[in-house]
CSV table of C-alpha atoms in Angstrom, one decimal:
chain,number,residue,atom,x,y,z
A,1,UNK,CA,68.5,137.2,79.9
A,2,UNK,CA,71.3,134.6,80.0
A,3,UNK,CA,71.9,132.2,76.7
A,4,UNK,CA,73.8,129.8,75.7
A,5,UNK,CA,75.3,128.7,72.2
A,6,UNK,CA,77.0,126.0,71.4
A,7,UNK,CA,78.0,125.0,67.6
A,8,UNK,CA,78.6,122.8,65.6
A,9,UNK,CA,75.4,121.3,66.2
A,10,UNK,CA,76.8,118.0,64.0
A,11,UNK,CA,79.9,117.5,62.4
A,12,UNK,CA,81.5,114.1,60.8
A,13,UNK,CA,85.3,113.9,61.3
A,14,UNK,CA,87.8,111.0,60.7
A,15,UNK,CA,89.9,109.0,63.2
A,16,UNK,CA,93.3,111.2,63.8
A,17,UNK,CA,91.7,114.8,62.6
A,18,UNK,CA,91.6,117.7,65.4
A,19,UNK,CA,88.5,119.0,66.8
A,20,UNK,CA,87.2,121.9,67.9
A,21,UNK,CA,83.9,122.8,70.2
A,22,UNK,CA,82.9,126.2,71.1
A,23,UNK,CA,80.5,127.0,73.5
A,24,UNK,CA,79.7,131.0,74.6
A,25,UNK,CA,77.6,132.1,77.2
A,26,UNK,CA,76.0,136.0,77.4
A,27,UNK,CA,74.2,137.9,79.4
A,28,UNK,CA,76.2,136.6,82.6
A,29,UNK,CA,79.6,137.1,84.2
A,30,UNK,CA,82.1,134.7,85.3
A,31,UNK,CA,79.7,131.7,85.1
A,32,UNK,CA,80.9,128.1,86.0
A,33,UNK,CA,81.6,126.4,82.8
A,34,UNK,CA,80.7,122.2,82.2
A,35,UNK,CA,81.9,120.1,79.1
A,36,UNK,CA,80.2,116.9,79.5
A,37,UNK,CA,79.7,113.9,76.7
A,38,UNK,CA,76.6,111.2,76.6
A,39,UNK,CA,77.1,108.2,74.8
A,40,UNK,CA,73.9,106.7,73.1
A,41,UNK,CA,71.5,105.7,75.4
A,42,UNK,CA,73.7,106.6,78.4
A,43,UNK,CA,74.1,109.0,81.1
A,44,UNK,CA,76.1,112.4,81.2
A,45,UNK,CA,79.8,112.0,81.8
A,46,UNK,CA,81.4,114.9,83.1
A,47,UNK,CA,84.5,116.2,80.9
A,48,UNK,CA,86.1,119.5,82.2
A,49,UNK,CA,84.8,122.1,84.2
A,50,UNK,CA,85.9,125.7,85.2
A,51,UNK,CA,85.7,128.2,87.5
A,52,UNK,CA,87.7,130.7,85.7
A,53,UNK,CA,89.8,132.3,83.0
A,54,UNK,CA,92.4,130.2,82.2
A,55,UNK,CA,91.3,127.6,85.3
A,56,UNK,CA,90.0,123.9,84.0
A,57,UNK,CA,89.7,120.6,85.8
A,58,UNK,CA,89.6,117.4,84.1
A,59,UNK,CA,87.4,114.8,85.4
A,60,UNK,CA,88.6,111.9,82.7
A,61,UNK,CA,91.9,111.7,81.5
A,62,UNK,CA,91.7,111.3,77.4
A,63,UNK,CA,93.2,112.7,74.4
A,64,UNK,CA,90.6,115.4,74.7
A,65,UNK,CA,91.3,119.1,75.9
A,66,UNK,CA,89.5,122.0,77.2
A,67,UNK,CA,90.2,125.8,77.2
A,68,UNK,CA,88.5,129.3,78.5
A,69,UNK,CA,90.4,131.9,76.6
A,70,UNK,CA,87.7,134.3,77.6
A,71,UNK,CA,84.7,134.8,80.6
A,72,UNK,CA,82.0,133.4,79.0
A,73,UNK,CA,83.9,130.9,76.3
A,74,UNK,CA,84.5,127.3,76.6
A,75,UNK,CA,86.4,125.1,73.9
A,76,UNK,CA,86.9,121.6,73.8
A,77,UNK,CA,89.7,120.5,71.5
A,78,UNK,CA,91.3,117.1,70.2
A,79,UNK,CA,94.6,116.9,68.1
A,80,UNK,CA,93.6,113.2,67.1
A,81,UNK,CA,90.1,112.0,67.4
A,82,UNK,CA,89.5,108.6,67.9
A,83,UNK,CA,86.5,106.6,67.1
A,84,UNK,CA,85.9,106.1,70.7
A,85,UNK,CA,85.2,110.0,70.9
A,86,UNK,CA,81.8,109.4,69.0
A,87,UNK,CA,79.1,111.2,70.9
A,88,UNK,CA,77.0,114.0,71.8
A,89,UNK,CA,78.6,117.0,73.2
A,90,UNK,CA,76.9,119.3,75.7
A,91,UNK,CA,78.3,122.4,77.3
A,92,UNK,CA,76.7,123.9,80.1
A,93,UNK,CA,76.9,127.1,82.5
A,94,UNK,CA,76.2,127.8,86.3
A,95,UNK,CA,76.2,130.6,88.7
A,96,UNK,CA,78.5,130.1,91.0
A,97,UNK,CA,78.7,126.2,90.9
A,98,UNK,CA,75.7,125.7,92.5
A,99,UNK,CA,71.9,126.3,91.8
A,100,UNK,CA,70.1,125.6,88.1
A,101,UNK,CA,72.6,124.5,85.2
A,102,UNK,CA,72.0,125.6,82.0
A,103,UNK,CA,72.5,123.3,79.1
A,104,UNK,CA,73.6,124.3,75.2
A,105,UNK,CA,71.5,122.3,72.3
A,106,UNK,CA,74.9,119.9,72.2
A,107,UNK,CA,77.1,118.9,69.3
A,108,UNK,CA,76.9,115.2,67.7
A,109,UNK,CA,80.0,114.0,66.8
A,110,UNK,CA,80.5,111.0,64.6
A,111,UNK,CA,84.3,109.5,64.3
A,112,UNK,CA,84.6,107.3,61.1
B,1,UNK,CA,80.1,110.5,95.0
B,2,UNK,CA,77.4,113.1,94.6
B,3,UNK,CA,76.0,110.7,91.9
B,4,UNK,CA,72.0,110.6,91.6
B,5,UNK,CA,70.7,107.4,90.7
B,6,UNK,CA,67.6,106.9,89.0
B,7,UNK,CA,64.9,104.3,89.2
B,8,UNK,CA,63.7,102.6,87.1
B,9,UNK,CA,66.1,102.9,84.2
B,10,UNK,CA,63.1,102.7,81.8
B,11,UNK,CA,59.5,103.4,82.2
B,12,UNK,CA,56.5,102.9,79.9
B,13,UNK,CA,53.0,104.0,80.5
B,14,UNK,CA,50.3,105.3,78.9
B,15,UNK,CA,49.0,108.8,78.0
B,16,UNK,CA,47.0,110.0,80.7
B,17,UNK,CA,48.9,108.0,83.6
B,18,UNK,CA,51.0,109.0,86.0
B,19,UNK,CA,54.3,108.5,86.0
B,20,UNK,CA,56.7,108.3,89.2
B,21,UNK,CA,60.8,108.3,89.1
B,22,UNK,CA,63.2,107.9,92.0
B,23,UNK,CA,66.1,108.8,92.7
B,24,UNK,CA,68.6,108.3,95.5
B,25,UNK,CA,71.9,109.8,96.2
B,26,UNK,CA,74.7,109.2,98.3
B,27,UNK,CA,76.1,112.5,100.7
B,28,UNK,CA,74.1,115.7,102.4
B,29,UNK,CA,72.8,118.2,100.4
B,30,UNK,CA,71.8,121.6,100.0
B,31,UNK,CA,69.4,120.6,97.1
B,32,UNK,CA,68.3,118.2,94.4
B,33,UNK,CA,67.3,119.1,91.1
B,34,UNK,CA,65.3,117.0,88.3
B,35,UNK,CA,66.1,117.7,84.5
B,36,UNK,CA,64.6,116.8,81.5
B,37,UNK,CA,66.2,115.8,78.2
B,38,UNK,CA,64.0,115.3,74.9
B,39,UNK,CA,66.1,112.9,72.5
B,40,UNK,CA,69.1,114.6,70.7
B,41,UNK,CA,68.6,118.0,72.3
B,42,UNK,CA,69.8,119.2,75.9
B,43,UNK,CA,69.1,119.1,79.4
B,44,UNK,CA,66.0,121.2,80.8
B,45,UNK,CA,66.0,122.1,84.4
B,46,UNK,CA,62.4,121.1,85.4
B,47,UNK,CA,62.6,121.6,89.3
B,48,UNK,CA,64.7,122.4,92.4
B,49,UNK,CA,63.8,121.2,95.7
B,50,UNK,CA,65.7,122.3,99.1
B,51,UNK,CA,66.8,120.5,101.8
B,52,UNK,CA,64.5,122.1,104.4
B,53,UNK,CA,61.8,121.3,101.7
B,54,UNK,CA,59.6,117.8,101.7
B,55,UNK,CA,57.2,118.3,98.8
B,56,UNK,CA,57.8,120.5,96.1
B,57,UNK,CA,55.0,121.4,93.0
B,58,UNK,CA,55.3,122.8,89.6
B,59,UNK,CA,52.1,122.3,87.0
B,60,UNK,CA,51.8,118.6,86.5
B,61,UNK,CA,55.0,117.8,88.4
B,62,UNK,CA,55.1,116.6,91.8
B,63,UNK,CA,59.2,116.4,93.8
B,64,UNK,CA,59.2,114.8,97.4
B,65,UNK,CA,62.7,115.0,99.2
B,66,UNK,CA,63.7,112.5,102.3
B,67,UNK,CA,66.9,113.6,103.6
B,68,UNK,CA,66.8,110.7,106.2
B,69,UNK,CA,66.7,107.8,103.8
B,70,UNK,CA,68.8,110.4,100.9
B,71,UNK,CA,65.6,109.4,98.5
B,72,UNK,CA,63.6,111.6,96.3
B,73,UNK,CA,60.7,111.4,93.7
B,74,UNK,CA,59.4,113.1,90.4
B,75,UNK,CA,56.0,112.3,90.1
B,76,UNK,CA,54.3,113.5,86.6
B,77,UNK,CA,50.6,113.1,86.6
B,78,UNK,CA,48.4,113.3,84.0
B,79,UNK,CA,50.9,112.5,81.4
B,80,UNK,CA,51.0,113.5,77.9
B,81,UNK,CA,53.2,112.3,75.1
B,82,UNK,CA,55.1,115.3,74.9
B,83,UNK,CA,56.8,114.0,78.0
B,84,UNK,CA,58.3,111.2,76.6
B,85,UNK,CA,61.9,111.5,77.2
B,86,UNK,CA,64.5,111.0,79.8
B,87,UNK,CA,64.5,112.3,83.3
B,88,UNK,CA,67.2,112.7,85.9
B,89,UNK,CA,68.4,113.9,89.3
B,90,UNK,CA,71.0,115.7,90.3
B,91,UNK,CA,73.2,117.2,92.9
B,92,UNK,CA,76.1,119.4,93.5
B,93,UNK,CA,79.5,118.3,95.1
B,94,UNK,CA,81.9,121.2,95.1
B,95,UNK,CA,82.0,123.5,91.7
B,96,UNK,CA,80.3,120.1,89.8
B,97,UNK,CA,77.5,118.1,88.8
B,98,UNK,CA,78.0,114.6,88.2
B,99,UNK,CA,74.8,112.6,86.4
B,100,UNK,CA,73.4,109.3,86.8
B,101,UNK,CA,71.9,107.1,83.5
B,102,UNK,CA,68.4,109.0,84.1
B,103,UNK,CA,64.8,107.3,83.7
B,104,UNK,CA,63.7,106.8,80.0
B,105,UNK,CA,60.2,107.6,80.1
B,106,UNK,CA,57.4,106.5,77.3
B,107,UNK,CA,54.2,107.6,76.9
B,108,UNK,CA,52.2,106.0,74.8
B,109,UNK,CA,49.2,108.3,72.8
């Protein structure tokens, strides 16, 4: 069966520190990957997607980043957070971009 | 915009009541899905209707789809306060989902 983990679950970083959010998938080949953020009490704002290896689209311009160095592996990188990057973190995986999406258990980040 | 957007943006009812979301959206579809998310913890797919599909049923949980007037429903009945959290619709535009704000839904023991 397919699973998805996504870590860490909560981390506390301060404004201008780099950040780092992995997500893997297994159990599944060449899934469509999602990085999405919700703010509190707010819908789910799409970050980057990706098709592929090496293939991302950006659906907000920011100072955030995504890469997929591998299949089923999705990172979502800052070089300076800002506090406006507070949130909650969710990366999720699709066959074929259409169909059921399957969340990870998200990552809380808190910018002081 | 494939957007789903969910009414009402909060609902309150108590344990034992049913409970009814909408949703409308904006383009055709092949689809529409309804998710749950519990507070703090990620999405759970609940239900998938098709576009040749009116009515839709899964346990307690009740989807109707109009593709004329782009509309559809989540009906829970006989709630219980485990389903006390946030509810949303969604459907695909090419390769992506995009969300709406979702239904916060309260049930009260």
């Amino acid at each position: 069966s397919q699973t998805i983990h996504q870590w860490p679950a909560t981390l506390v970083q301060p404004v201008g520190s780099p950040l780092s959010l992995e997500c893997t998938v297994e159990g599944t080949s060449n899934p469509n990957l999602y990085w999405y953020r919700q703010a509190a009490g707010r819908g789910l704002q799409l970050l980057f997607y990706s098709v592929g290896i090496g293939q991302i689209s950006s659906e907000v311009p920011q100072n955030l980043s995504a890469s997929r160095p591998q299949d089923r592996q999705f990172i979502l990188s800052s070089k300076k957070l800002l506090l406006s990057d507070s949130g909650f973190y969710l990366c999720a995986w699709s066959y074929r971009g259409e169909g059921e999406l399957f969340f990870g258990e998200g990552s809380r980040l808190t910018v002081l | 915009s494939q957007q789903g957007e969910e009414d009402p943006q909060a609902l309150s009812i108590q344990e034992g009541e049913n409970a009814t979301m909408n949703c409308s959206y904006k383009t055709s579809i092949n689809n529409l899905q309804w998710y749950r998310q519990n507070s703090g913890r990620g999405l759970v797919h609940l239900i998938l209707i098709r576009s040749n599909e009116r009515e839709k049923h899964s346990g307690r949980l009740r989807v109707t789809l109009d593709t004329s007037k782009k509309s559809s429903s989540l009906l829970i009945t006989a709630s219980r306060a485990a389903d006390t959290a946030s509810y949303f619709c969604v459907t695909w535009g090419y390769q992506k989902v995009t969300f709406g704000i979702g239904t916060k839904l309260q049930v009260i023991p």
